[in-house]
Tab-separated table of C-alpha atoms in Angstrom:
chain	number	residue	atom	x	y	z
J	1441	GLN	CA	105.053	131.732	62.614
J	1442	SER	CA	103.106	133.679	64.346
J	1443	ALA	CA	101.843	136.974	63.261
J	1444	LEU	CA	103.336	140.415	64.010
J	1445	THR	CA	101.450	142.433	66.199
J	1446	GLN	CA	99.216	145.399	64.857
J	1447	PRO	CA	96.618	147.861	66.293
J	1448	ALA	CA	93.242	146.983	65.435
J	1449	SER	CA	92.700	149.851	64.854
J	1450	VAL	CA	93.076	153.675	65.137
J	1451	SER	CA	91.343	157.497	63.864
J	1452	GLU	CA	92.292	159.786	64.081
J	1453	SER	CA	90.913	163.968	61.831
J	1454	PRO	CA	92.640	165.358	59.013
J	1455	GLY	CA	95.869	167.107	58.912
J	1456	GLN	CA	96.765	164.839	62.061
J	1457	SER	CA	99.548	162.549	61.712
J	1458	ILE	CA	99.536	159.255	62.886
J	1459	THR	CA	101.567	155.941	63.930
J	1460	ILE	CA	100.735	152.454	63.749
J	1461	SER	CA	103.515	150.488	65.586
J	1462	CYS	CA	103.866	146.362	64.095
J	1463	THR	CA	105.430	144.410	67.265
J	1464	GLY	CA	107.709	141.619	66.479
J	1465	THR	CA	110.523	139.273	68.041
J	1466	SER	CA	114.268	138.848	67.745
J	1467	SER	CA	113.712	136.427	64.789
J	1468	ASP	CA	111.532	138.544	62.674
J	1469	VAL	CA	111.357	142.427	63.121
J	1470	GLY	CA	114.622	142.369	65.014
J	1471	ALA	CA	116.896	140.158	63.388
J	1472	TYR	CA	116.708	142.533	59.751
J	1473	ASP	CA	115.370	145.526	58.349
J	1474	PHE	CA	113.325	144.140	55.769
J	1475	VAL	CA	110.170	145.589	56.836
J	1476	SER	CA	107.936	146.985	54.178
J	1477	TRP	CA	104.566	147.992	54.663
J	1478	PHE	CA	101.562	148.182	52.414
J	1479	GLN	CA	98.010	150.246	52.198
J	1480	GLN	CA	94.759	148.305	51.250
J	1481	HIS	CA	91.657	149.859	49.990
J	1482	PRO	CA	88.353	147.824	50.373
J	1483	GLY	CA	88.362	145.126	47.163
J	1484	LYS	CA	92.026	145.551	46.113
J	1485	ALA	CA	95.217	144.523	46.649
J	1486	PRO	CA	97.818	145.626	48.590
J	1487	GLN	CA	100.170	148.561	47.519
J	1488	LEU	CA	103.573	149.026	48.862
J	1489	ILE	CA	104.365	151.950	50.504
J	1490	ILE	CA	107.679	151.568	52.769
J	1491	TYR	CA	110.233	148.803	52.482
J	1492	ASP	CA	113.681	148.063	54.118
J	1493	VAL	CA	111.615	150.071	57.456
J	1494	ASN	CA	111.906	153.773	55.973
J	1495	ASP	CA	112.650	153.450	52.591
J	1496	ARG	CA	109.659	154.847	49.796
J	1497	PRO	CA	109.093	153.698	46.236
J	1498	SER	CA	109.016	155.973	43.362
J	1499	GLY	CA	105.384	158.131	43.498
J	1500	VAL	CA	104.842	157.360	47.769
J	1501	SER	CA	103.761	160.715	49.716
J	1502	ASN	CA	106.658	162.065	52.038
J	1503	ARG	CA	103.853	161.877	54.172
J	1504	PHE	CA	104.306	158.680	55.104
J	1505	SER	CA	107.342	157.682	56.716
J	1506	GLY	CA	108.781	154.110	58.846
J	1507	SER	CA	110.780	153.725	61.761
J	1508	LYS	CA	112.177	150.348	63.875
J	1509	SER	CA	112.915	150.116	67.011
J	1510	GLY	CA	114.194	146.858	68.443
J	1511	ASN	CA	111.657	144.254	67.514
J	1512	THR	CA	109.379	146.772	67.020
J	1513	ALA	CA	108.286	149.085	63.700
J	1514	SER	CA	106.509	152.113	63.151
J	1515	LEU	CA	104.702	153.636	60.721
J	1516	THR	CA	103.653	157.041	60.212
J	1517	ILE	CA	101.222	159.202	58.235
J	1518	SER	CA	101.363	163.023	59.213
J	1519	GLY	CA	98.642	165.332	57.311
J	1520	LEU	CA	95.951	163.000	57.179
J	1521	GLN	CA	94.199	163.066	54.044
J	1522	ALA	CA	90.486	161.437	53.131
J	1523	GLU	CA	92.609	158.841	51.168
J	1524	ASP	CA	94.584	157.746	53.904
J	1525	GLY	CA	91.702	155.675	55.309
J	1526	ALA	CA	92.235	151.862	54.394
J	1527	ASP	CA	94.215	149.008	56.189
J	1528	TYR	CA	97.856	149.105	56.497
J	1529	TYR	CA	99.853	145.666	56.919
J	1530	CYS	CA	103.662	145.219	58.270
J	1531	THR	CA	105.561	142.765	57.186
J	1532	SER	CA	108.946	141.164	57.513
J	1533	TYR	CA	111.729	138.819	56.582
J	1534	THR	CA	112.290	136.277	59.009
J	1535	THR	CA	115.671	133.792	60.213
J	1536	SER	CA	113.811	130.872	59.195
J	1537	SER	CA	114.018	132.786	55.585
J	1538	THR	CA	110.223	133.290	55.468
J	1539	TRP	CA	108.097	135.892	55.601
J	1540	VAL	CA	105.389	137.246	58.013
J	1541	PHE	CA	102.826	139.768	58.187
J	1542	GLY	CA	101.214	141.759	60.981
J	1543	GLY	CA	97.370	141.194	61.479
J	1544	GLY	CA	96.371	144.235	59.711
J	1545	THR	CA	95.345	148.397	60.854
J	1546	LYS	CA	92.695	149.889	60.427
J	1547	LEU	CA	92.955	153.607	59.488
J	1548	THR	CA	89.837	156.176	60.134
J	1549	VAL	CA	89.902	159.173	59.029
J	1550	LEU	CA	87.102	161.160	61.205
S	491	GLN	CA	103.650	148.002	31.886
S	492	MET	CA	104.268	145.525	34.577
S	493	GLN	CA	101.569	142.660	35.403
S	494	LEU	CA	100.887	140.580	37.374
S	495	VAL	CA	97.272	138.054	36.740
S	496	GLU	CA	96.363	135.068	38.552
S	497	SER	CA	94.081	132.357	37.657
S	498	GLY	CA	92.833	129.164	38.507
S	499	GLY	CA	91.202	129.619	41.633
S	500	GLY	CA	87.395	128.746	41.943
S	501	VAL	CA	84.735	126.640	44.594
S	502	VAL	CA	86.350	123.023	45.638
S	503	GLN	CA	85.986	120.751	48.154
S	504	PRO	CA	87.257	119.822	51.227
S	505	GLY	CA	90.794	117.445	50.569
S	506	ARG	CA	90.326	118.190	46.960
S	507	SER	CA	93.119	119.624	44.669
S	508	LEU	CA	93.203	123.208	42.794
S	509	ARG	CA	96.108	124.476	40.592
S	510	LEU	CA	96.974	128.616	40.971
S	511	SER	CA	99.037	130.416	38.341
S	512	CYS	CA	99.934	133.248	37.775
S	513	ALA	CA	100.905	134.427	34.533
S	514	ALA	CA	103.777	138.114	34.437
S	515	SER	CA	104.164	140.296	31.714
S	516	GLY	CA	106.652	143.647	31.160
S	517	PHE	CA	109.690	143.008	33.462
S	518	THR	CA	112.398	139.487	33.234
S	519	PHE	CA	110.173	137.351	35.701
S	520	SER	CA	113.881	135.011	35.341
S	521	ASN	CA	115.647	138.324	37.504
S	522	PHE	CA	112.052	137.832	40.880
S	523	ALA	CA	111.537	135.804	43.636
S	524	MET	CA	107.664	135.233	43.129
S	525	HIS	CA	105.763	134.687	46.257
S	526	TRP	CA	101.987	133.713	46.748
S	527	VAL	CA	100.161	135.458	49.936
S	528	ARG	CA	96.688	134.550	50.572
S	529	GLN	CA	93.386	136.697	52.338
S	530	ALA	CA	90.829	135.372	54.178
S	531	PRO	CA	87.510	136.712	53.636
S	532	GLY	CA	87.980	140.214	55.882
S	533	LYS	CA	90.576	139.307	57.299
S	534	GLY	CA	94.240	139.867	56.897
S	535	LEU	CA	97.337	139.750	54.891
S	536	GLU	CA	99.353	135.691	55.495
S	537	TRP	CA	101.880	135.178	53.308
S	538	VAL	CA	101.962	131.706	52.186
S	539	ALA	CA	105.411	130.485	49.850
S	540	VAL	CA	107.993	131.848	47.667
S	541	ARG	CA	109.937	130.369	44.989
S	542	SER	CA	113.589	131.444	44.425
S	543	TYR	CA	114.077	133.357	41.214
S	544	ASP	CA	115.833	130.389	39.813
S	545	GLY	CA	113.267	127.993	41.499
S	546	SER	CA	116.224	126.348	42.934
S	547	LYS	CA	114.656	127.134	46.390
S	548	ALA	CA	111.522	126.897	47.880
S	549	PHE	CA	109.601	127.903	51.251
S	550	TYR	CA	106.905	127.949	52.755
S	551	ALA	CA	104.149	129.007	55.475
S	552	ASP	CA	103.687	125.687	58.412
S	553	SER	CA	100.291	126.455	57.868
S	554	VAL	CA	100.395	125.193	53.688
S	555	LYS	CA	104.001	122.780	54.179
S	556	GLY	CA	103.312	119.663	53.142
S	557	ARG	CA	100.088	120.529	51.069
S	558	PHE	CA	101.012	123.006	49.078
S	559	THR	CA	103.864	123.406	46.006
S	560	VAL	CA	104.738	126.577	44.634
S	561	SER	CA	106.611	126.065	41.311
S	562	ARG	CA	107.348	128.285	38.298
S	563	ASP	CA	108.036	128.802	34.259
S	564	ASN	CA	110.651	131.136	33.797
S	565	PHE	CA	110.118	130.442	30.076
S	566	GLU	CA	106.341	131.217	30.412
S	567	ASN	CA	106.512	133.832	32.928
S	568	THR	CA	104.304	132.050	35.165
S	569	VAL	CA	104.437	130.911	38.715
S	570	TYR	CA	101.920	127.823	40.369
S	571	LEU	CA	100.608	127.138	43.541
S	572	GLN	CA	100.060	123.290	43.786
S	573	MET	CA	96.802	122.841	46.817
S	574	ASN	CA	96.675	119.505	47.133
S	575	SER	CA	95.008	118.320	50.505
S	576	LEU	CA	92.192	121.799	50.151
S	577	ARG	CA	90.332	122.376	54.312
S	578	ALA	CA	87.911	126.033	55.000
S	579	GLU	CA	90.504	127.572	56.079
S	580	ASP	CA	92.534	127.711	52.920
S	581	THR	CA	88.998	129.705	51.448
S	582	ALA	CA	91.194	132.970	50.836
S	583	VAL	CA	91.589	135.244	47.782
S	584	TYR	CA	95.004	134.179	46.717
S	585	TYR	CA	97.274	136.293	44.682
S	586	CYS	CA	100.960	136.215	43.770
S	587	ALA	CA	103.354	138.849	43.855
S	588	ARG	CA	107.232	139.915	42.767
S	589	GLU	CA	110.447	140.284	45.300
S	590	ASP	CA	112.009	142.994	44.474
S	591	ASP	CA	115.819	141.969	43.553
S	592	VAL	CA	117.806	144.948	45.283
S	593	THR	CA	115.408	146.060	48.618
S	594	ASP	CA	113.422	142.712	48.793
S	595	ALA	CA	110.282	144.406	49.207
S	596	PHE	CA	107.065	142.929	47.305
S	597	ASP	CA	106.531	145.937	44.922
S	598	ILE	CA	103.640	143.991	42.386
S	599	TRP	CA	101.012	142.351	43.323
S	600	GLY	CA	97.809	140.493	41.243
S	601	GLN	CA	94.748	141.329	41.373
S	602	GLY	CA	94.263	138.123	43.370
S	603	THR	CA	92.190	134.869	42.475
S	604	MET	CA	89.912	133.963	44.638
S	605	VAL	CA	89.591	130.166	46.453
S	606	THR	CA	86.311	128.863	48.068
S	607	VAL	CA	86.701	125.060	49.477
S	608	SER	CA	82.863	123.859	50.823
S	609	SER	CA	81.469	121.093	50.965
């Protein structure tokens, strides 16, 4: 049950786009399309922003999008806004009927 | 509205036990699998355990297997996490989360309860 691999941090200017990768194995990310992404602001509970690789819950901005290729999933945020600055986590279902999170990525909007 | 409220956190000595509760409201609790996820201070999220919607199945992270037990009471709309043989590395905010029955995503989270394991 090793954590999925995410970059520790990413930064970009407002209005630009960023992509955060989430790399797993053929036993998790590569096995199913049950990949979700969460946004977490300091001191707050995580909030679901992408599920099933590329679907958005109602109320989540269409600036957030997801994709997957092989064992790597990705989250793209376009038109960066100051309020997008937060920690982002991916998670995947695994072939052991468990779940695994990524280590998290801190996004700084410059 | 749909809500999850955790309770039961606190300071406990290594080797001792603690039971967390997560009370659900605003939705049909018995239709949903329920998870526990934790976050050590300054660290990332770690999945801990899940109990199926009907209570028949449970799965655990290797880090807690054999020490933690997740259970639920569908009459009381509550999921529990019994934590035994606690270690310093179990110190974290513990969140409960609902697994949506269609998307399998963790769509509702509680506010978390802090557990500190220290002598």
